PDB file of N, CA and C in Angstrom:
ATOM      1  N   LYS A   1     167.351  68.221  91.800  1.00  0.00           N
ATOM      2  CA  LYS A   1     167.907  69.014  90.708  1.00  0.00           C
ATOM      3  C   LYS A   1     169.164  68.353  90.142  1.00  0.00           C
ATOM      4  N   ASP A   2     170.016  67.833  91.013  1.00  0.00           N
ATOM      5  CA  ASP A   2     171.209  67.123  90.545  1.00  0.00           C
ATOM      6  C   ASP A   2     170.806  65.905  89.715  1.00  0.00           C
ATOM      7  N   PHE A   3     169.733  65.231  90.158  1.00  0.00           N
ATOM      8  CA  PHE A   3     169.292  64.038  89.440  1.00  0.00           C
ATOM      9  C   PHE A   3     168.862  64.399  88.021  1.00  0.00           C
ATOM     10  N   GLU A   4     168.079  65.454  87.885  1.00  0.00           N
ATOM     11  CA  GLU A   4     167.608  65.867  86.551  1.00  0.00           C
ATOM     12  C   GLU A   4     168.783  66.237  85.644  1.00  0.00           C
ATOM     13  N   LYS A   5     169.741  66.947  86.209  1.00  0.00           N
ATOM     14  CA  LYS A   5     170.918  67.322  85.427  1.00  0.00           C
ATOM     15  C   LYS A   5     171.729  66.076  85.046  1.00  0.00           C
ATOM     16  N   ALA A   6     171.829  65.129  85.976  1.00  0.00           N
ATOM     17  CA  ALA A   6     172.554  63.888  85.709  1.00  0.00           C
ATOM     18  C   ALA A   6     171.896  63.105  84.568  1.00  0.00           C
ATOM     19  N   VAL A   7     170.563  63.075  84.568  1.00  0.00           N
ATOM     20  CA  VAL A   7     169.842  62.370  83.498  1.00  0.00           C
ATOM     21  C   VAL A   7     170.115  63.049  82.157  1.00  0.00           C
ATOM     22  N   LEU A   8     170.081  64.375  82.145  1.00  0.00           N
ATOM     23  CA  LEU A   8     170.375  65.096  80.898  1.00  0.00           C
ATOM     24  C   LEU A   8     171.789  64.786  80.408  1.00  0.00           C
ATOM     25  N   LEU A   9     172.740  64.802  81.320  1.00  0.00           N
ATOM     26  CA  LEU A   9     174.123  64.490  80.957  1.00  0.00           C
ATOM     27  C   LEU A   9     174.240  63.066  80.419  1.00  0.00           C
ATOM     28  N   PHE A  10     173.546  62.157  81.065  1.00  0.00           N
ATOM     29  CA  PHE A  10     173.540  60.761  80.632  1.00  0.00           C
ATOM     30  C   PHE A  10     172.993  60.655  79.209  1.00  0.00           C
ATOM     31  N   ASP A  11     171.854  61.312  78.968  1.00  0.00           N
ATOM     32  CA  ASP A  11     171.221  61.273  77.642  1.00  0.00           C
ATOM     33  C   ASP A  11     172.106  61.904  76.567  1.00  0.00           C
ATOM     34  N   GLU A  12     172.899  62.879  76.954  1.00  0.00           N
ATOM     35  CA  GLU A  12     173.810  63.543  76.003  1.00  0.00           C
ATOM     36  C   GLU A  12     175.086  62.739  75.770  1.00  0.00           C
ATOM     37  N   GLY A  13     175.269  61.692  76.569  1.00  0.00           N
ATOM     38  CA  GLY A  13     176.459  60.866  76.410  1.00  0.00           C
ATOM     39  C   GLY A  13     177.641  61.333  77.248  1.00  0.00           C
ATOM     40  N   ASN A  14     177.388  62.289  78.142  1.00  0.00           N
ATOM     41  CA  ASN A  14     178.453  62.778  79.022  1.00  0.00           C
ATOM     42  C   ASN A  14     178.440  61.910  80.284  1.00  0.00           C
ATOM     43  N   PHE A  15     178.932  60.677  80.129  1.00  0.00           N
ATOM     44  CA  PHE A  15     178.764  59.665  81.158  1.00  0.00           C
ATOM     45  C   PHE A  15     179.567  59.930  82.425  1.00  0.00           C
ATOM     46  N   GLU A  16     180.741  60.478  82.307  1.00  0.00           N
ATOM     47  CA  GLU A  16     181.558  60.716  83.501  1.00  0.00           C
ATOM     48  C   GLU A  16     180.918  61.783  84.389  1.00  0.00           C
ATOM     49  N   ALA A  17     180.438  62.876  83.797  1.00  0.00           N
ATOM     50  CA  ALA A  17     179.776  63.927  84.583  1.00  0.00           C
ATOM     51  C   ALA A  17     178.481  63.388  85.194  1.00  0.00           C
ATOM     52  N   ALA A  18     177.756  62.572  84.429  1.00  0.00           N
ATOM     53  CA  ALA A  18     176.518  61.974  84.951  1.00  0.00           C
ATOM     54  C   ALA A  18     176.833  61.070  86.132  1.00  0.00           C
ATOM     55  N   ARG A  19     177.893  60.298  86.009  1.00  0.00           N
ATOM     56  CA  ARG A  19     178.293  59.391  87.100  1.00  0.00           C
ATOM     57  C   ARG A  19     178.572  60.166  88.383  1.00  0.00           C
ATOM     58  N   ILE A  20     179.244  61.297  88.269  1.00  0.00           N
ATOM     59  CA  ILE A  20     179.570  62.117  89.441  1.00  0.00           C
ATOM     60  C   ILE A  20     178.295  62.621  90.106  1.00  0.00           C
ATOM     61  N   LEU A  21     177.356  63.115  89.289  1.00  0.00           N
ATOM     62  CA  LEU A  21     176.111  63.646  89.865  1.00  0.00           C
ATOM     63  C   LEU A  21     175.230  62.543  90.446  1.00  0.00           C
ATOM     64  N   PHE A  22     175.142  61.389  89.782  1.00  0.00           N
ATOM     65  CA  PHE A  22     174.349  60.294  90.351  1.00  0.00           C
ATOM     66  C   PHE A  22     174.956  59.826  91.672  1.00  0.00           C
ATOM     67  N   SER A  23     176.262  59.803  91.755  1.00  0.00           N
ATOM     68  CA  SER A  23     176.926  59.439  93.019  1.00  0.00           C
ATOM     69  C   SER A  23     176.589  60.439  94.110  1.00  0.00           C
ATOM     70  N   ALA A  24     176.589  61.729  93.751  1.00  0.00           N
ATOM     71  CA  ALA A  24     176.226  62.773  94.723  1.00  0.00           C
ATOM     72  C   ALA A  24     174.784  62.596  95.188  1.00  0.00           C
ATOM     73  N   CYS A  25     173.895  62.249  94.262  1.00  0.00           N
ATOM     74  CA  CYS A  25     172.488  62.001  94.621  1.00  0.00           C
ATOM     75  C   CYS A  25     172.391  60.871  95.637  1.00  0.00           C
ATOM     76  N   LEU A  26     173.157  59.821  95.413  1.00  0.00           N
ATOM     77  CA  LEU A  26     173.099  58.674  96.329  1.00  0.00           C
ATOM     78  C   LEU A  26     173.714  58.993  97.686  1.00  0.00           C
ATOM     79  N   LYS A  27     174.677  59.871  97.737  1.00  0.00           N
ATOM     80  CA  LYS A  27     175.237  60.272  99.037  1.00  0.00           C
ATOM     81  C   LYS A  27     174.199  61.037  99.844  1.00  0.00           C
ATOM     82  N   LYS A  28     173.417  61.881  99.135  1.00  0.00           N
ATOM     83  CA  LYS A  28     172.370  62.658  99.813  1.00  0.00           C
ATOM     84  C   LYS A  28     171.173  61.791 100.171  1.00  0.00           C
ATOM     85  N   ALA A  29     170.837  60.837  99.287  1.00  0.00           N
ATOM     86  CA  ALA A  29     169.656  59.997  99.491  1.00  0.00           C
ATOM     87  C   ALA A  29     169.979  58.566  99.047  1.00  0.00           C
ATOM     88  N   PRO A  30     170.581  57.785  99.929  1.00  0.00           N
ATOM     89  CA  PRO A  30     171.003  56.427  99.566  1.00  0.00           C
ATOM     90  C   PRO A  30     169.856  55.525  99.100  1.00  0.00           C
ATOM     91  N   GLU A  31     168.630  55.879  99.447  1.00  0.00           N
ATOM     92  CA  GLU A  31     167.466  55.070  99.051  1.00  0.00           C
ATOM     93  C   GLU A  31     166.953  55.417  97.646  1.00  0.00           C
ATOM     94  N   ASP A  32     167.591  56.357  96.981  1.00  0.00           N
ATOM     95  CA  ASP A  32     167.147  56.802  95.643  1.00  0.00           C
ATOM     96  C   ASP A  32     167.406  55.688  94.618  1.00  0.00           C
ATOM     97  N   LYS A  33     166.333  54.929  94.334  1.00  0.00           N
ATOM     98  CA  LYS A  33     166.459  53.764  93.446  1.00  0.00           C
ATOM     99  C   LYS A  33     166.775  54.164  92.009  1.00  0.00           C
ATOM    100  N   ALA A  34     166.201  55.262  91.554  1.00  0.00           N
ATOM    101  CA  ALA A  34     166.427  55.698  90.171  1.00  0.00           C
ATOM    102  C   ALA A  34     167.894  56.079  89.958  1.00  0.00           C
ATOM    103  N   ALA A  35     168.439  56.834  90.883  1.00  0.00           N
ATOM    104  CA  ALA A  35     169.852  57.232  90.772  1.00  0.00           C
ATOM    105  C   ALA A  35     170.744  55.993  90.824  1.00  0.00           C
ATOM    106  N   ARG A  36     170.377  55.044  91.676  1.00  0.00           N
ATOM    107  CA  ARG A  36     171.157  53.812  91.786  1.00  0.00           C
ATOM    108  C   ARG A  36     171.118  53.033  90.465  1.00  0.00           C
ATOM    109  N   ARG A  37     169.927  52.960  89.836  1.00  0.00           N
ATOM    110  CA  ARG A  37     169.819  52.243  88.561  1.00  0.00           C
ATOM    111  C   ARG A  37     170.672  52.883  87.480  1.00  0.00           C
ATOM    112  N   TYR A  38     170.632  54.222  87.414  1.00  0.00           N
ATOM    113  CA  TYR A  38     171.469  54.912  86.421  1.00  0.00           C
ATOM    114  C   TYR A  38     172.948  54.652  86.691  1.00  0.00           C
ATOM    115  N   LEU A  39     173.321  54.708  87.961  1.00  0.00           N
ATOM    116  CA  LEU A  39     174.722  54.476  88.312  1.00  0.00           C
ATOM    117  C   LEU A  39     175.136  53.042  87.956  1.00  0.00           C
ATOM    118  N   GLU A  40     174.220  52.102  88.172  1.00  0.00           N
ATOM    119  CA  GLU A  40     174.510  50.717  87.796  1.00  0.00           C
ATOM    120  C   GLU A  40     174.689  50.597  86.280  1.00  0.00           C
ATOM    121  N   LYS A  41     173.851  51.296  85.529  1.00  0.00           N
ATOM    122  CA  LYS A  41     173.999  51.299  84.069  1.00  0.00           C
ATOM    123  C   LYS A  41     175.371  51.838  83.681  1.00  0.00           C
ATOM    124  N   LEU A  42     175.784  52.870  84.379  1.00  0.00           N
ATOM    125  CA  LEU A  42     177.088  53.459  84.070  1.00  0.00           C
ATOM    126  C   LEU A  42     178.224  52.524  84.472  1.00  0.00           C
ATOM    127  N   GLU A  43     178.042  51.800  85.567  1.00  0.00           N
ATOM    128  CA  GLU A  43     179.079  50.871  86.004  1.00  0.00           C
ATOM    129  C   GLU A  43     179.193  49.718  85.007  1.00  0.00           C
ATOM    130  N   LEU A  44     178.055  49.188  84.574  1.00  0.00           N
ATOM    131  CA  LEU A  44     178.065  48.183  83.521  1.00  0.00           C
ATOM    132  C   LEU A  44     178.536  48.856  82.261  1.00  0.00           C
ATOM    133  N   GLY A  45     178.207  50.117  82.253  1.00  0.00           N
ATOM    134  CA  GLY A  45     178.232  50.947  81.097  1.00  0.00           C
ATOM    135  C   GLY A  45     179.561  51.304  80.562  1.00  0.00           C
ATOM    136  N   GLY A  46     180.668  51.061  81.282  1.00  0.00           N
ATOM    137  CA  GLY A  46     181.860  51.226  80.495  1.00  0.00           C
ATOM    138  C   GLY A  46     181.608  50.442  79.235  1.00  0.00           C
ATOM    139  N   LYS A  47     180.959  49.302  79.401  1.00  0.00           N
ATOM    140  CA  LYS A  47     180.634  48.471  78.253  1.00  0.00           C
ATOM    141  C   LYS A  47     179.472  49.074  77.484  1.00  0.00           C
ATOM    142  N   THR A  48     178.420  49.477  78.200  1.00  0.00           N
ATOM    143  CA  THR A  48     177.223  49.988  77.534  1.00  0.00           C
ATOM    144  C   THR A  48     177.502  51.282  76.802  1.00  0.00           C
ATOM    145  N   SER A  49     178.135  52.246  77.479  1.00  0.00           N
ATOM    146  CA  SER A  49     178.390  53.524  76.819  1.00  0.00           C
ATOM    147  C   SER A  49     179.341  53.338  75.649  1.00  0.00           C
ATOM    148  N   ASN A  50     180.309  52.444  75.818  1.00  0.00           N
ATOM    149  CA  ASN A  50     181.225  52.139  74.736  1.00  0.00           C
ATOM    150  C   ASN A  50     180.467  51.495  73.578  1.00  0.00           C
ATOM    151  N   PHE A  51     179.494  50.657  73.914  1.00  0.00           N
ATOM    152  CA  PHE A  51     178.675  50.021  72.884  1.00  0.00           C
ATOM    153  C   PHE A  51     177.963  51.076  72.044  1.00  0.00           C
ATOM    154  N   PHE A  52     177.350  52.076  72.716  1.00  0.00           N
ATOM    155  CA  PHE A  52     176.633  53.104  71.970  1.00  0.00           C
ATOM    156  C   PHE A  52     177.579  53.937  71.123  1.00  0.00           C
ATOM    157  N   THR A  53     178.741  54.240  71.632  1.00  0.00           N
ATOM    158  CA  THR A  53     179.725  54.998  70.860  1.00  0.00           C
ATOM    159  C   THR A  53     180.133  54.203  69.626  1.00  0.00           C
ATOM    160  N   GLN A  54     180.403  52.925  69.804  1.00  0.00           N
ATOM    161  CA  GLN A  54     180.781  52.079  68.681  1.00  0.00           C
ATOM    162  C   GLN A  54     179.637  51.959  67.679  1.00  0.00           C
ATOM    163  N   ALA A  55     178.413  51.869  68.175  1.00  0.00           N
ATOM    164  CA  ALA A  55     177.257  51.762  67.279  1.00  0.00           C
ATOM    165  C   ALA A  55     177.113  53.026  66.440  1.00  0.00           C
ATOM    166  N   ASP A  56     177.307  54.190  67.061  1.00  0.00           N
ATOM    167  CA  ASP A  56     177.241  55.453  66.317  1.00  0.00           C
ATOM    168  C   ASP A  56     178.317  55.503  65.239  1.00  0.00           C
ATOM    169  N   GLU A  57     179.534  55.106  65.593  1.00  0.00           N
ATOM    170  CA  GLU A  57     180.634  55.130  64.629  1.00  0.00           C
ATOM    171  C   GLU A  57     180.365  54.158  63.476  1.00  0.00           C
ATOM    172  N   THR A  58     179.834  52.990  63.794  1.00  0.00           N
ATOM    173  CA  THR A  58     179.521  52.005  62.755  1.00  0.00           C
ATOM    174  C   THR A  58     178.437  52.534  61.828  1.00  0.00           C
ATOM    175  N   ALA A  59     177.418  53.171  62.398  1.00  0.00           N
ATOM    176  CA  ALA A  59     176.342  53.735  61.577  1.00  0.00           C
ATOM    177  C   ALA A  59     176.887  54.800  60.629  1.00  0.00           C
ATOM    178  N   LYS A  60     177.783  55.624  61.114  1.00  0.00           N
ATOM    179  CA  LYS A  60     178.385  56.658  60.261  1.00  0.00           C
ATOM    180  C   LYS A  60     179.183  56.023  59.126  1.00  0.00           C
ATOM    181  N   LYS A  61     179.947  54.978  59.448  1.00  0.00           N
ATOM    182  CA  LYS A  61     180.735  54.300  58.417  1.00  0.00           C
ATOM    183  C   LYS A  61     179.834  53.663  57.371  1.00  0.00           C
ATOM    184  N   LEU A  62     178.758  53.035  57.818  1.00  0.00           N
ATOM    185  CA  LEU A  62     177.834  52.405  56.877  1.00  0.00           C
ATOM    186  C   LEU A  62     177.176  53.439  55.970  1.00  0.00           C
ATOM    187  N   LYS A  63     176.859  54.579  56.531  1.00  0.00           N
ATOM    188  CA  LYS A  63     176.252  55.644  55.743  1.00  0.00           C
ATOM    189  C   LYS A  63     177.237  56.120  54.666  1.00  0.00           C
ATOM    190  N   LEU A  64     178.506  56.263  55.042  1.00  0.00           N
ATOM    191  CA  LEU A  64     179.527  56.676  54.068  1.00  0.00           C
ATOM    192  C   LEU A  64     179.695  55.634  52.969  1.00  0.00           C
ATOM    193  N   VAL A  65     179.695  54.366  53.343  1.00  0.00           N
ATOM    194  CA  VAL A  65     179.834  53.300  52.357  1.00  0.00           C
ATOM    195  C   VAL A  65     178.643  53.325  51.404  1.00  0.00           C
ATOM    196  N   ALA A  66     177.449  53.501  51.947  1.00  0.00           N
ATOM    197  CA  ALA A  66     176.249  53.548  51.113  1.00  0.00           C
ATOM    198  C   ALA A  66     176.306  54.735  50.156  1.00  0.00           C
ATOM    199  N   GLN A  67     176.778  55.875  50.651  1.00  0.00           N
ATOM    200  CA  GLN A  67     176.896  57.056  49.792  1.00  0.00           C
ATOM    201  C   GLN A  67     177.897  56.808  48.677  1.00  0.00           C
ATOM    202  N   LYS A  68     179.028  56.178  48.986  1.00  0.00           N
ATOM    203  CA  LYS A  68     180.046  55.883  47.972  1.00  0.00           C
ATOM    204  C   LYS A  68     179.489  54.931  46.924  1.00  0.00           C
ATOM    205  N   LYS A  69     178.741  53.917  47.362  1.00  0.00           N
ATOM    206  CA  LYS A  69     178.164  52.961  46.424  1.00  0.00           C
ATOM    207  C   LYS A  69     177.166  53.654  45.506  1.00  0.00           C
ATOM    208  N   THR A  70     176.375  54.556  46.066  1.00  0.00           N
ATOM    209  CA  THR A  70     175.392  55.283  45.268  1.00  0.00           C
ATOM    210  C   THR A  70     176.100  56.127  44.216  1.00  0.00           C
ATOM    211  N   LYS A  71     177.142  56.827  44.607  1.00  0.00           N
ATOM    212  CA  LYS A  71     177.906  57.648  43.663  1.00  0.00           C
ATOM    213  C   LYS A  71     178.558  56.768  42.605  1.00  0.00           C
ATOM    214  N   SER A  72     179.099  55.642  43.034  1.00  0.00           N
ATOM    215  CA  SER A  72     179.776  54.729  42.116  1.00  0.00           C
ATOM    216  C   SER A  72     178.790  54.164  41.098  1.00  0.00           C
ATOM    217  N   SER A  73     177.609  53.776  41.541  1.00  0.00           N
ATOM    218  CA  SER A  73     176.636  53.208  40.613  1.00  0.00           C
ATOM    219  C   SER A  73     176.127  54.265  39.645  1.00  0.00           C
ATOM    220  N   LYS A  74     176.032  55.507  40.068  1.00  0.00           N
ATOM    221  CA  LYS A  74     175.627  56.587  39.164  1.00  0.00           C
ATOM    222  C   LYS A  74     176.687  56.782  38.083  1.00  0.00           C
ATOM    223  N   LYS A  75     177.971  56.706  38.463  1.00  0.00           N
ATOM    224  CA  LYS A  75     179.059  56.849  37.498  1.00  0.00           C
ATOM    225  C   LYS A  75     179.021  55.700  36.496  1.00  0.00           C
ATOM    226  N   THR A  76     178.797  54.487  36.977  1.00  0.00           N
ATOM    227  CA  THR A  76     178.750  53.312  36.117  1.00  0.00           C
ATOM    228  C   THR A  76     177.618  53.443  35.107  1.00  0.00           C
ATOM    229  N   LYS A  77     176.451  53.865  35.550  1.00  0.00           N
ATOM    230  CA  LYS A  77     175.312  54.041  34.654  1.00  0.00           C
ATOM    231  C   LYS A  77     175.629  55.104  33.611  1.00  0.00           C
ATOM    232  N   SER A  78     176.291  56.162  34.050  1.00  0.00           N
ATOM    233  CA  SER A  78     176.649  57.241  33.144  1.00  0.00           C
ATOM    234  C   SER A  78     177.615  56.750  32.076  1.00  0.00           C
ATOM    235  N   VAL A  79     178.585  55.929  32.471  1.00  0.00           N
ATOM    236  CA  VAL A  79     179.569  55.385  31.533  1.00  0.00           C
ATOM    237  C   VAL A  79     178.873  54.464  30.537  1.00  0.00           C
ATOM    238  N   LYS A  80     177.952  53.621  30.999  1.00  0.00           N
ATOM    239  CA  LYS A  80     177.227  52.706  30.119  1.00  0.00           C
ATOM    240  C   LYS A  80     176.417  53.489  29.087  1.00  0.00           C
ATOM    241  N   LYS A  81     175.762  54.553  29.527  1.00  0.00           N
ATOM    242  CA  LYS A  81     174.981  55.375  28.605  1.00  0.00           C
ATOM    243  C   LYS A  81     175.886  55.997  27.555  1.00  0.00           C
ATOM    244  N   THR A  82     177.038  56.482  27.968  1.00  0.00           N
ATOM    245  CA  THR A  82     177.978  57.115  27.044  1.00  0.00           C
ATOM    246  C   THR A  82     178.457  56.111  26.006  1.00  0.00           C
ATOM    247  N   LYS A  83     178.776  54.876  26.425  1.00  0.00           N
ATOM    248  CA  LYS A  83     179.226  53.838  25.507  1.00  0.00           C
ATOM    249  C   LYS A  83     178.145  53.483  24.499  1.00  0.00           C
ATOM    250  N   SER A  84     176.906  53.349  24.963  1.00  0.00           N
ATOM    251  CA  SER A  84     175.829  52.968  24.051  1.00  0.00           C
ATOM    252  C   SER A  84     175.527  54.073  23.056  1.00  0.00           C
ATOM    253  N   VAL A  85     175.712  55.316  23.438  1.00  0.00           N
ATOM    254  CA  VAL A  85     175.478  56.438  22.541  1.00  0.00           C
ATOM    255  C   VAL A  85     176.550  56.454  21.458  1.00  0.00           C
ATOM    256  N   LYS A  86     177.790  56.095  21.777  1.00  0.00           N
ATOM    257  CA  LYS A  86     178.894  56.094  20.813  1.00  0.00           C
ATOM    258  C   LYS A  86     178.694  55.051  19.716  1.00  0.00           C
ATOM    259  N   LYS A  87     178.054  53.944  20.017  1.00  0.00           N
ATOM    260  CA  LYS A  87     177.876  52.854  19.055  1.00  0.00           C
ATOM    261  C   LYS A  87     176.950  53.277  18.004  1.00  0.00           C
TER     262      LYS A  87
END
């Protein structure tokens, strides 16, 4: 049960709580290879989890930039139409 909860926490990005539960799983069953693999991911994962956080932030920034460009190009087209109508 702790393992399942740890996996859910891991998937949600709650890495510190997941680390605690995976460690508890290994104390109860040191031969638990799955818990050990997750814990290893988390140990590497200061880097890995940080990577995913940075990737999410970058994706959000790119989406904002794309939205701004779309709005900007719509304004430019609107201005061009207005100028051509005035002539």
